[in-house]
Amino acid sequence: MSADTPTPAAEPTNRSGFVKNAYEGLPSTLCSGCGHDSITRHIISGYWELGVNPHFVAKLSGIGCSSKTPAYFLREAHGFNTVHGRMPSVAAGAKLANNKLHLIGVSGDGDTASIGMGQFVHMVRRNLEIVYIVENNGVYGLTKGQFSATADIGSVLKKGEVNELPDIDVCTMAIQLGCNYVARSFSGDAKQMVPLMKGAISHNGTAMLDVVSPCVTFNNHEGSTRSFTAVKANDVPLHDLGFHPYFQTPEVELKPGEEREVELPDGSVIRMKKLAADYDPTDRMRAIATIAEAKAKGQLLTGLLYVNTKQNKPMVEHLKLTGTPLHALGEKECLIPQDAFEKIQNRWR
Amino acid sequence: MSQSSQIINDMSIQFATVNGSGSQSANNIITKGIFRMGIPVGPKNLFPSNIQGLPTWYTIRVSKDGYRARKKELDWVVCMNPDTLVEDVNSVQPGGVVVYNTDILPKGYTPTRKDVIYYPVPFTSLARDKVKDVKLRKMLVNVLYVGVLTELLSLDLEVIKGVIKDTFASKPKAIDANVEALEAGINYAKENLKKQDNYRLEKMDENKGLFLSDGNQLAALGSVMGGCTVCAWYPITPSSSLCESFIAFTEKHRQDGKGTKNVGIIQAEDELASLEMVLGAGWAGARAMTATSGPGVSLMGEFAGLAYFAEIPAVIFDVQRMGPSTGLPTRTCQADILQAVTLSHGDKRHPIIIPGGAEEAYEFARISFDVAEQLQQLVFVMLDLDLGMNIWNCQQLPYPTDGFKRGKVLTAEQLEKTKDWGRYKDVDGDGVCYRTLPGTDHARAAYFTRGTGHTEYATYSEKPEDWQKNIERLNKKWTTALKYVPKPVVDDKGHKVGIIAYGTTDLCMRESRDQMKREHNLDADYLRIRSVPFHDEVKAFFEKHDRVYVIDQNRDGQMEQLLRMNYTEGRITDKIRSVRHYNGMPLDARTVTDAILSFEKGNAR
């Protein structure tokens, strides 16, 4: 090699030895400026920075604009674009077959709050180990702009129709159902969403992120409560967030009175810096009340709404699955031994 | 009574009781007693969709000739239900026998038929006198009729006692109480009833190597032995006991001493979720199944299409019951055949496997996982309520020695050696492509599974040529399936008339063919379909016969329709004669014989 040819700098890798490209995906086919594309970038940052091996991730989705996004991140992870509203049960099945898989599920407000509400509810109840993202824009984009069940009362559609039905608050619902990690964020707020994403990845059980993500084509006009302008104006962050993974200790000491921290099952820590008022995200009843109070004031409360540090058993533990992925079990583990097999039949004589 | 007029080991007995009154245990004791006497026996439980209070019947076929299907004519009835007593007395055929509880006669009614023999027994008061334990009285009144029949029909007392001992092995007190009631019944009959009929049971040796079990239990055992590791289900009659048996077998045989399990079972929130979980598991490489019935299959429609298009192996056990809608949940039929084959919108076809009896309920369940994984497809195993929930005679099951056939799955090592892998590339020409599982630690292992149009490399595509090529390749699997699904069973002696049947209809076919021979000198060949798609043998059977009767247990002749869809040539379709049974009762030989002979009598042979 001649002296004047510069050696190309080696592409940086994360702690698992992957370059960032392994966490990216195909170019998005969503509308230019779509909030969902920002969420995709935050998802990529979360996995890349934490150094999760993408080969052991399964990314799943339902149907809708949001559900197209798994094609746009983690190219080296198996993906499954399932059926409208039915991603949670497919994810549960995949986890049953291989308990070593890390699951991320992307859904929309149509998936979660309407057609797939039953699945969402039961996924939370089972405490499936999954990062469950709701890309929430209050509108059906792929069918060109009908209200979804998360649209606020009084919000106006592009065509002028006013929503008169109360919205379904998926965060309140998740908390009531016993979800152990419930956060809300805004697609445009990387500083908030990336730590929440990392917290969700580090959580063991269902971690729900409701991310308000304005639809630039069908819900970004005046009168919509989910336009970029409306969301920015009403966004009230609960705290400033920092995430410290278990493999890196925080550089600065916790400042009592100003900061709180919560330790996640893998030893990682989420640190919350007080903003207007102190907020304790481990108080379940307070969390539900705080969301309701903010809503009454027309505020969109964002941040880590609720986290349970003494969490319920996640699904795999509850089902007492063996450590070996079930798909890898062969004749030796599956067959009833011959003498026992014959005994069963003799009992029926 | 002369020796020659005796009817030995040839009768039907029906017990009319009230649901939830504990008669099941008594009926099982009689069935097993006759079975252990070595006499061919076939029981059917005709029960209501109710837990307690509605009428229920249990019928036992006893036949020295080995006919085990339900007999249409009733020789004996045991009347224990006041609400149906009149109807039950009238249901016995002339010359038959009526045992009835004199304590429950409807007001103003006395049985007056002159063409039957009566054995009146005051069962209720007898129970009051003989069964001290008030709580057990309601149950044991049924054992009193076991005692009466033991005496009247010469059942072997020691055998019956042995059955009682085995039945209540874990509750010694119950053994004593049952034996006491049994003896009270025997003594009552000895002291008060004079034998007037000609029926008798005598020991035979026809049940060597057999055991008694129901199809759901056997399909569950087959699933365990077929390596099924994931089960997701939603309770529905008549399929629930299949999954419950699977749970019971795996509790015992699929966990270590500390409770760690080699199986994952979820009772899902609905049938949508149960099939979807199964598909998630199949996608991730596990052998997975669900069991349901018609209403559940209807709900699973959308996901059956995804399974077909995304090429995910999965097994659905459809234990058929009477529909449409809620229908008759506790009555049998074969009316989901068309639905199963064609489930979901768009272009699709699913292979179905149809066990014809107990051994096949086990064996087809076991191999269904091989079929599903080798085809990367959804496979239906079509049971029905009769097979799933009734007691069948089953031959000793051989211990499986063939390994699991896991189909085309690439490991990271194999992938490393493969230069140009495409998830939907048909490299072998059989329509089945190579897949990788999530969690395969290789940079090229991942692919994107979707229900939308895609290329051979699993990328999204709306190109007409991509769609058409893919859907045509999927169609190749229909032919490939013939390598894996069970062939028909053919009994062809070169006669002119042929009969095609499938599933539980088989149970009455030997008897029906004997009747046709006896009554009309008709020799009919017989082919039993065991799967769709159809093997060449089915077509050949049509070619070789002048007339072919196709027997369906549904109103619309669903198998007949499938055959017509498959064989459109007039020279074949002109030969089809359709025989249809659809009242919810397990099919009997007489119904088949009468239907076929009514055609035949109008035909030159």
PDB file of N, CA and C in Angstrom, chain B residues 414-482:
ATOM      1  N   GLN B 414     -25.296 -24.223   7.474  1.00  0.00           N
ATOM      2  CA  GLN B 414     -25.747 -24.534   6.112  1.00  0.00           C
ATOM      3  C   GLN B 414     -25.887 -23.259   5.285  1.00  0.00           C
ATOM      4  N   LEU B 415     -26.336 -22.211   5.942  1.00  0.00           N
ATOM      5  CA  LEU B 415     -26.517 -20.938   5.258  1.00  0.00           C
ATOM      6  C   LEU B 415     -25.171 -20.391   4.778  1.00  0.00           C
ATOM      7  N   GLU B 416     -24.162 -20.575   5.593  1.00  0.00           N
ATOM      8  CA  GLU B 416     -22.812 -20.113   5.268  1.00  0.00           C
ATOM      9  C   GLU B 416     -22.351 -20.736   3.940  1.00  0.00           C
ATOM     10  N   LYS B 417     -22.736 -22.003   3.737  1.00  0.00           N
ATOM     11  CA  LYS B 417     -22.313 -22.699   2.517  1.00  0.00           C
ATOM     12  C   LYS B 417     -23.221 -22.388   1.327  1.00  0.00           C
ATOM     13  N   THR B 418     -24.364 -21.738   1.597  1.00  0.00           N
ATOM     14  CA  THR B 418     -25.314 -21.437   0.523  1.00  0.00           C
ATOM     15  C   THR B 418     -25.081 -20.012   0.036  1.00  0.00           C
ATOM     16  N   LYS B 419     -24.780 -19.879  -1.235  1.00  0.00           N
ATOM     17  CA  LYS B 419     -24.438 -18.543  -1.755  1.00  0.00           C
ATOM     18  C   LYS B 419     -25.685 -17.693  -1.983  1.00  0.00           C
ATOM     19  N   ASP B 420     -26.684 -18.302  -2.612  1.00  0.00           N
ATOM     20  CA  ASP B 420     -27.794 -17.509  -3.105  1.00  0.00           C
ATOM     21  C   ASP B 420     -29.101 -18.001  -2.497  1.00  0.00           C
ATOM     22  N   TRP B 421     -29.260 -17.758  -1.198  1.00  0.00           N
ATOM     23  CA  TRP B 421     -30.477 -18.240  -0.550  1.00  0.00           C
ATOM     24  C   TRP B 421     -31.609 -17.235  -0.707  1.00  0.00           C
ATOM     25  N   GLY B 422     -32.751 -17.718  -1.148  1.00  0.00           N
ATOM     26  CA  GLY B 422     -33.961 -16.895  -1.197  1.00  0.00           C
ATOM     27  C   GLY B 422     -35.059 -17.663  -0.493  1.00  0.00           C
ATOM     28  N   ARG B 423     -35.704 -17.032   0.453  1.00  0.00           N
ATOM     29  CA  ARG B 423     -36.707 -17.710   1.274  1.00  0.00           C
ATOM     30  C   ARG B 423     -37.791 -18.388   0.435  1.00  0.00           C
ATOM     31  N   TYR B 424     -38.136 -17.750  -0.690  1.00  0.00           N
ATOM     32  CA  TYR B 424     -39.214 -18.302  -1.506  1.00  0.00           C
ATOM     33  C   TYR B 424     -38.726 -18.779  -2.871  1.00  0.00           C
ATOM     34  N   LYS B 425     -37.477 -19.261  -2.899  1.00  0.00           N
ATOM     35  CA  LYS B 425     -36.926 -19.807  -4.138  1.00  0.00           C
ATOM     36  C   LYS B 425     -37.117 -21.311  -4.157  1.00  0.00           C
ATOM     37  N   ASP B 426     -37.747 -21.789  -5.217  1.00  0.00           N
ATOM     38  CA  ASP B 426     -38.091 -23.208  -5.292  1.00  0.00           C
ATOM     39  C   ASP B 426     -36.929 -23.995  -5.900  1.00  0.00           C
ATOM     40  N   VAL B 427     -35.879 -24.212  -5.126  1.00  0.00           N
ATOM     41  CA  VAL B 427     -34.700 -24.861  -5.705  1.00  0.00           C
ATOM     42  C   VAL B 427     -34.909 -26.352  -5.976  1.00  0.00           C
ATOM     43  N   ASP B 428     -35.804 -26.990  -5.247  1.00  0.00           N
ATOM     44  CA  ASP B 428     -36.005 -28.433  -5.442  1.00  0.00           C
ATOM     45  C   ASP B 428     -37.144 -28.757  -6.415  1.00  0.00           C
ATOM     46  N   GLY B 429     -37.882 -27.738  -6.829  1.00  0.00           N
ATOM     47  CA  GLY B 429     -38.956 -27.961  -7.785  1.00  0.00           C
ATOM     48  C   GLY B 429     -40.214 -28.579  -7.212  1.00  0.00           C
ATOM     49  N   ASP B 430     -40.296 -28.684  -5.888  1.00  0.00           N
ATOM     50  CA  ASP B 430     -41.504 -29.271  -5.295  1.00  0.00           C
ATOM     51  C   ASP B 430     -42.400 -28.212  -4.650  1.00  0.00           C
ATOM     52  N   GLY B 431     -42.060 -26.961  -4.888  1.00  0.00           N
ATOM     53  CA  GLY B 431     -42.871 -25.878  -4.333  1.00  0.00           C
ATOM     54  C   GLY B 431     -42.510 -25.497  -2.913  1.00  0.00           C
ATOM     55  N   VAL B 432     -41.714 -26.322  -2.263  1.00  0.00           N
ATOM     56  CA  VAL B 432     -41.348 -26.068  -0.861  1.00  0.00           C
ATOM     57  C   VAL B 432     -39.936 -25.483  -0.818  1.00  0.00           C
ATOM     58  N   CYS B 433     -39.801 -24.322  -0.185  1.00  0.00           N
ATOM     59  CA  CYS B 433     -38.523 -23.618  -0.185  1.00  0.00           C
ATOM     60  C   CYS B 433     -37.835 -23.745   1.177  1.00  0.00           C
ATOM     61  N   TYR B 434     -36.596 -23.308   1.223  1.00  0.00           N
ATOM     62  CA  TYR B 434     -35.828 -23.409   2.463  1.00  0.00           C
ATOM     63  C   TYR B 434     -36.085 -22.206   3.348  1.00  0.00           C
ATOM     64  N   ARG B 435     -36.240 -22.462   4.630  1.00  0.00           N
ATOM     65  CA  ARG B 435     -36.483 -21.352   5.552  1.00  0.00           C
ATOM     66  C   ARG B 435     -35.406 -21.310   6.624  1.00  0.00           C
ATOM     67  N   THR B 436     -35.296 -20.154   7.255  1.00  0.00           N
ATOM     68  CA  THR B 436     -34.433 -20.015   8.431  1.00  0.00           C
ATOM     69  C   THR B 436     -35.338 -19.665   9.595  1.00  0.00           C
ATOM     70  N   LEU B 437     -34.857 -19.906  10.789  1.00  0.00           N
ATOM     71  CA  LEU B 437     -35.660 -19.579  11.964  1.00  0.00           C
ATOM     72  C   LEU B 437     -35.146 -18.299  12.602  1.00  0.00           C
ATOM     73  N   PRO B 438     -36.042 -17.507  13.189  1.00  0.00           N
ATOM     74  CA  PRO B 438     -35.582 -16.356  13.965  1.00  0.00           C
ATOM     75  C   PRO B 438     -34.614 -16.847  15.041  1.00  0.00           C
ATOM     76  N   GLY B 439     -33.596 -16.077  15.292  1.00  0.00           N
ATOM     77  CA  GLY B 439     -32.611 -16.506  16.284  1.00  0.00           C
ATOM     78  C   GLY B 439     -31.456 -17.278  15.668  1.00  0.00           C
ATOM     79  N   THR B 440     -31.410 -17.365  14.332  1.00  0.00           N
ATOM     80  CA  THR B 440     -30.267 -17.998  13.664  1.00  0.00           C
ATOM     81  C   THR B 440     -29.143 -16.968  13.600  1.00  0.00           C
ATOM     82  N   ASP B 441     -28.020 -17.296  14.191  1.00  0.00           N
ATOM     83  CA  ASP B 441     -26.944 -16.312  14.368  1.00  0.00           C
ATOM     84  C   ASP B 441     -26.095 -16.201  13.097  1.00  0.00           C
ATOM     85  N   HIS B 442     -26.663 -15.540  12.096  1.00  0.00           N
ATOM     86  CA  HIS B 442     -25.960 -15.363  10.836  1.00  0.00           C
ATOM     87  C   HIS B 442     -26.465 -14.074  10.183  1.00  0.00           C
ATOM     88  N   ALA B 443     -25.542 -13.323   9.597  1.00  0.00           N
ATOM     89  CA  ALA B 443     -25.901 -12.009   9.043  1.00  0.00           C
ATOM     90  C   ALA B 443     -26.909 -12.115   7.903  1.00  0.00           C
ATOM     91  N   ARG B 444     -26.940 -13.268   7.189  1.00  0.00           N
ATOM     92  CA  ARG B 444     -27.859 -13.401   6.053  1.00  0.00           C
ATOM     93  C   ARG B 444     -29.093 -14.235   6.382  1.00  0.00           C
ATOM     94  N   ALA B 445     -29.266 -14.573   7.661  1.00  0.00           N
ATOM     95  CA  ALA B 445     -30.369 -15.473   8.016  1.00  0.00           C
ATOM     96  C   ALA B 445     -31.730 -14.782   7.993  1.00  0.00           C
ATOM     97  N   ALA B 446     -31.752 -13.495   8.305  1.00  0.00           N
ATOM     98  CA  ALA B 446     -33.043 -12.826   8.486  1.00  0.00           C
ATOM     99  C   ALA B 446     -33.780 -12.651   7.166  1.00  0.00           C
ATOM    100  N   TYR B 447     -35.079 -12.756   7.214  1.00  0.00           N
ATOM    101  CA  TYR B 447     -35.925 -12.396   6.077  1.00  0.00           C
ATOM    102  C   TYR B 447     -37.200 -11.803   6.653  1.00  0.00           C
ATOM    103  N   PHE B 448     -37.951 -11.160   5.812  1.00  0.00           N
ATOM    104  CA  PHE B 448     -39.155 -10.488   6.282  1.00  0.00           C
ATOM    105  C   PHE B 448     -40.382 -11.276   5.850  1.00  0.00           C
ATOM    106  N   THR B 449     -41.125 -11.757   6.829  1.00  0.00           N
ATOM    107  CA  THR B 449     -42.323 -12.542   6.562  1.00  0.00           C
ATOM    108  C   THR B 449     -43.513 -11.602   6.464  1.00  0.00           C
ATOM    109  N   ARG B 450     -44.305 -11.789   5.448  1.00  0.00           N
ATOM    110  CA  ARG B 450     -45.441 -10.881   5.283  1.00  0.00           C
ATOM    111  C   ARG B 450     -46.583 -11.576   4.564  1.00  0.00           C
ATOM    112  N   GLY B 451     -47.759 -11.017   4.766  1.00  0.00           N
ATOM    113  CA  GLY B 451     -48.933 -11.539   4.063  1.00  0.00           C
ATOM    114  C   GLY B 451     -49.172 -10.800   2.762  1.00  0.00           C
ATOM    115  N   THR B 452     -48.275  -9.895   2.432  1.00  0.00           N
ATOM    116  CA  THR B 452     -48.400  -9.127   1.195  1.00  0.00           C
ATOM    117  C   THR B 452     -47.527  -9.746   0.113  1.00  0.00           C
ATOM    118  N   GLY B 453     -47.695  -9.255  -1.127  1.00  0.00           N
ATOM    119  CA  GLY B 453     -46.951  -9.798  -2.262  1.00  0.00           C
ATOM    120  C   GLY B 453     -45.451  -9.714  -2.037  1.00  0.00           C
ATOM    121  N   HIS B 454     -44.754 -10.753  -2.457  1.00  0.00           N
ATOM    122  CA  HIS B 454     -43.317 -10.746  -2.253  1.00  0.00           C
ATOM    123  C   HIS B 454     -42.584 -11.502  -3.354  1.00  0.00           C
ATOM    124  N   THR B 455     -41.277 -11.229  -3.418  1.00  0.00           N
ATOM    125  CA  THR B 455     -40.429 -11.892  -4.399  1.00  0.00           C
ATOM    126  C   THR B 455     -39.843 -13.162  -3.792  1.00  0.00           C
ATOM    127  N   GLU B 456     -39.048 -13.845  -4.594  1.00  0.00           N
ATOM    128  CA  GLU B 456     -38.362 -15.046  -4.095  1.00  0.00           C
ATOM    129  C   GLU B 456     -37.435 -14.722  -2.933  1.00  0.00           C
ATOM    130  N   TYR B 457     -37.004 -13.470  -2.874  1.00  0.00           N
ATOM    131  CA  TYR B 457     -36.088 -13.069  -1.803  1.00  0.00           C
ATOM    132  C   TYR B 457     -36.823 -12.372  -0.662  1.00  0.00           C
ATOM    133  N   ALA B 458     -38.137 -12.554  -0.617  1.00  0.00           N
ATOM    134  CA  ALA B 458     -38.967 -12.058   0.476  1.00  0.00           C
ATOM    135  C   ALA B 458     -39.028 -10.534   0.554  1.00  0.00           C
ATOM    136  N   THR B 459     -38.742  -9.866  -0.555  1.00  0.00           N
ATOM    137  CA  THR B 459     -38.923  -8.416  -0.549  1.00  0.00           C
ATOM    138  C   THR B 459     -40.314  -8.094  -1.083  1.00  0.00           C
ATOM    139  N   TYR B 460     -40.837  -6.955  -0.665  1.00  0.00           N
ATOM    140  CA  TYR B 460     -42.194  -6.561  -1.055  1.00  0.00           C
ATOM    141  C   TYR B 460     -42.296  -6.381  -2.565  1.00  0.00           C
ATOM    142  N   SER B 461     -43.376  -6.877  -3.129  1.00  0.00           N
ATOM    143  CA  SER B 461     -43.548  -6.696  -4.565  1.00  0.00           C
ATOM    144  C   SER B 461     -45.024  -6.673  -4.935  1.00  0.00           C
ATOM    145  N   GLU B 462     -45.363  -5.758  -5.840  1.00  0.00           N
ATOM    146  CA  GLU B 462     -46.719  -5.720  -6.394  1.00  0.00           C
ATOM    147  C   GLU B 462     -46.702  -6.076  -7.876  1.00  0.00           C
ATOM    148  N   LYS B 463     -45.550  -6.555  -8.347  1.00  0.00           N
ATOM    149  CA  LYS B 463     -45.432  -6.877  -9.774  1.00  0.00           C
ATOM    150  C   LYS B 463     -46.317  -8.066 -10.113  1.00  0.00           C
ATOM    151  N   PRO B 464     -47.117  -7.944 -11.190  1.00  0.00           N
ATOM    152  CA  PRO B 464     -48.024  -9.040 -11.570  1.00  0.00           C
ATOM    153  C   PRO B 464     -47.288 -10.364 -11.732  1.00  0.00           C
ATOM    154  N   GLU B 465     -46.101 -10.325 -12.359  1.00  0.00           N
ATOM    155  CA  GLU B 465     -45.403 -11.591 -12.621  1.00  0.00           C
ATOM    156  C   GLU B 465     -44.897 -12.228 -11.323  1.00  0.00           C
ATOM    157  N   ASP B 466     -44.508 -11.397 -10.350  1.00  0.00           N
ATOM    158  CA  ASP B 466     -44.072 -11.955  -9.067  1.00  0.00           C
ATOM    159  C   ASP B 466     -45.233 -12.647  -8.354  1.00  0.00           C
ATOM    160  N   TRP B 467     -46.374 -11.960  -8.357  1.00  0.00           N
ATOM    161  CA  TRP B 467     -47.542 -12.529  -7.678  1.00  0.00           C
ATOM    162  C   TRP B 467     -47.922 -13.860  -8.297  1.00  0.00           C
ATOM    163  N   GLN B 468     -48.031 -13.857  -9.616  1.00  0.00           N
ATOM    164  CA  GLN B 468     -48.506 -15.046 -10.309  1.00  0.00           C
ATOM    165  C   GLN B 468     -47.544 -16.219 -10.129  1.00  0.00           C
ATOM    166  N   LYS B 469     -46.262 -15.929 -10.228  1.00  0.00           N
ATOM    167  CA  LYS B 469     -45.259 -16.983 -10.092  1.00  0.00           C
ATOM    168  C   LYS B 469     -45.325 -17.605  -8.690  1.00  0.00           C
ATOM    169  N   ASN B 470     -45.477 -16.734  -7.710  1.00  0.00           N
ATOM    170  CA  ASN B 470     -45.510 -17.206  -6.335  1.00  0.00           C
ATOM    171  C   ASN B 470     -46.748 -18.050  -6.052  1.00  0.00           C
ATOM    172  N   ILE B 471     -47.898 -17.575  -6.517  1.00  0.00           N
ATOM    173  CA  ILE B 471     -49.148 -18.286  -6.216  1.00  0.00           C
ATOM    174  C   ILE B 471     -49.197 -19.610  -6.982  1.00  0.00           C
ATOM    175  N   GLU B 472     -48.507 -19.655  -8.129  1.00  0.00           N
ATOM    176  CA  GLU B 472     -48.430 -20.914  -8.883  1.00  0.00           C
ATOM    177  C   GLU B 472     -47.471 -21.895  -8.202  1.00  0.00           C
ATOM    178  N   ARG B 473     -46.399 -21.370  -7.662  1.00  0.00           N
ATOM    179  CA  ARG B 473     -45.485 -22.243  -6.923  1.00  0.00           C
ATOM    180  C   ARG B 473     -46.192 -22.840  -5.705  1.00  0.00           C
ATOM    181  N   LEU B 474     -46.953 -21.996  -5.010  1.00  0.00           N
ATOM    182  CA  LEU B 474     -47.685 -22.500  -3.844  1.00  0.00           C
ATOM    183  C   LEU B 474     -48.611 -23.647  -4.237  1.00  0.00           C
ATOM    184  N   ASN B 475     -49.159 -23.565  -5.417  1.00  0.00           N
ATOM    185  CA  ASN B 475     -50.065 -24.597  -5.893  1.00  0.00           C
ATOM    186  C   ASN B 475     -49.355 -25.935  -6.085  1.00  0.00           C
ATOM    187  N   LYS B 476     -48.052 -25.874  -6.341  1.00  0.00           N
ATOM    188  CA  LYS B 476     -47.275 -27.119  -6.503  1.00  0.00           C
ATOM    189  C   LYS B 476     -47.301 -27.950  -5.227  1.00  0.00           C
ATOM    190  N   LYS B 477     -47.425 -27.263  -4.099  1.00  0.00           N
ATOM    191  CA  LYS B 477     -47.418 -27.993  -2.829  1.00  0.00           C
ATOM    192  C   LYS B 477     -48.588 -28.970  -2.734  1.00  0.00           C
ATOM    193  N   TRP B 478     -49.649 -28.664  -3.468  1.00  0.00           N
ATOM    194  CA  TRP B 478     -50.839 -29.530  -3.452  1.00  0.00           C
ATOM    195  C   TRP B 478     -50.475 -30.908  -3.985  1.00  0.00           C
ATOM    196  N   THR B 479     -49.622 -30.924  -5.000  1.00  0.00           N
ATOM    197  CA  THR B 479     -49.156 -32.197  -5.548  1.00  0.00           C
ATOM    198  C   THR B 479     -48.108 -32.810  -4.628  1.00  0.00           C
ATOM    199  N   THR B 480     -47.214 -31.970  -4.146  1.00  0.00           N
ATOM    200  CA  THR B 480     -46.175 -32.464  -3.235  1.00  0.00           C
ATOM    201  C   THR B 480     -46.796 -33.105  -1.997  1.00  0.00           C
ATOM    202  N   ALA B 481     -47.930 -32.551  -1.562  1.00  0.00           N
ATOM    203  CA  ALA B 481     -48.590 -33.058  -0.355  1.00  0.00           C
ATOM    204  C   ALA B 481     -48.912 -34.544  -0.457  1.00  0.00           C
ATOM    205  N   LEU B 482     -49.156 -35.014  -1.697  1.00  0.00           N
ATOM    206  CA  LEU B 482     -49.513 -36.417  -1.883  1.00  0.00           C
ATOM    207  C   LEU B 482     -48.427 -37.362  -1.385  1.00  0.00           C
TER     208      LEU B 482
END
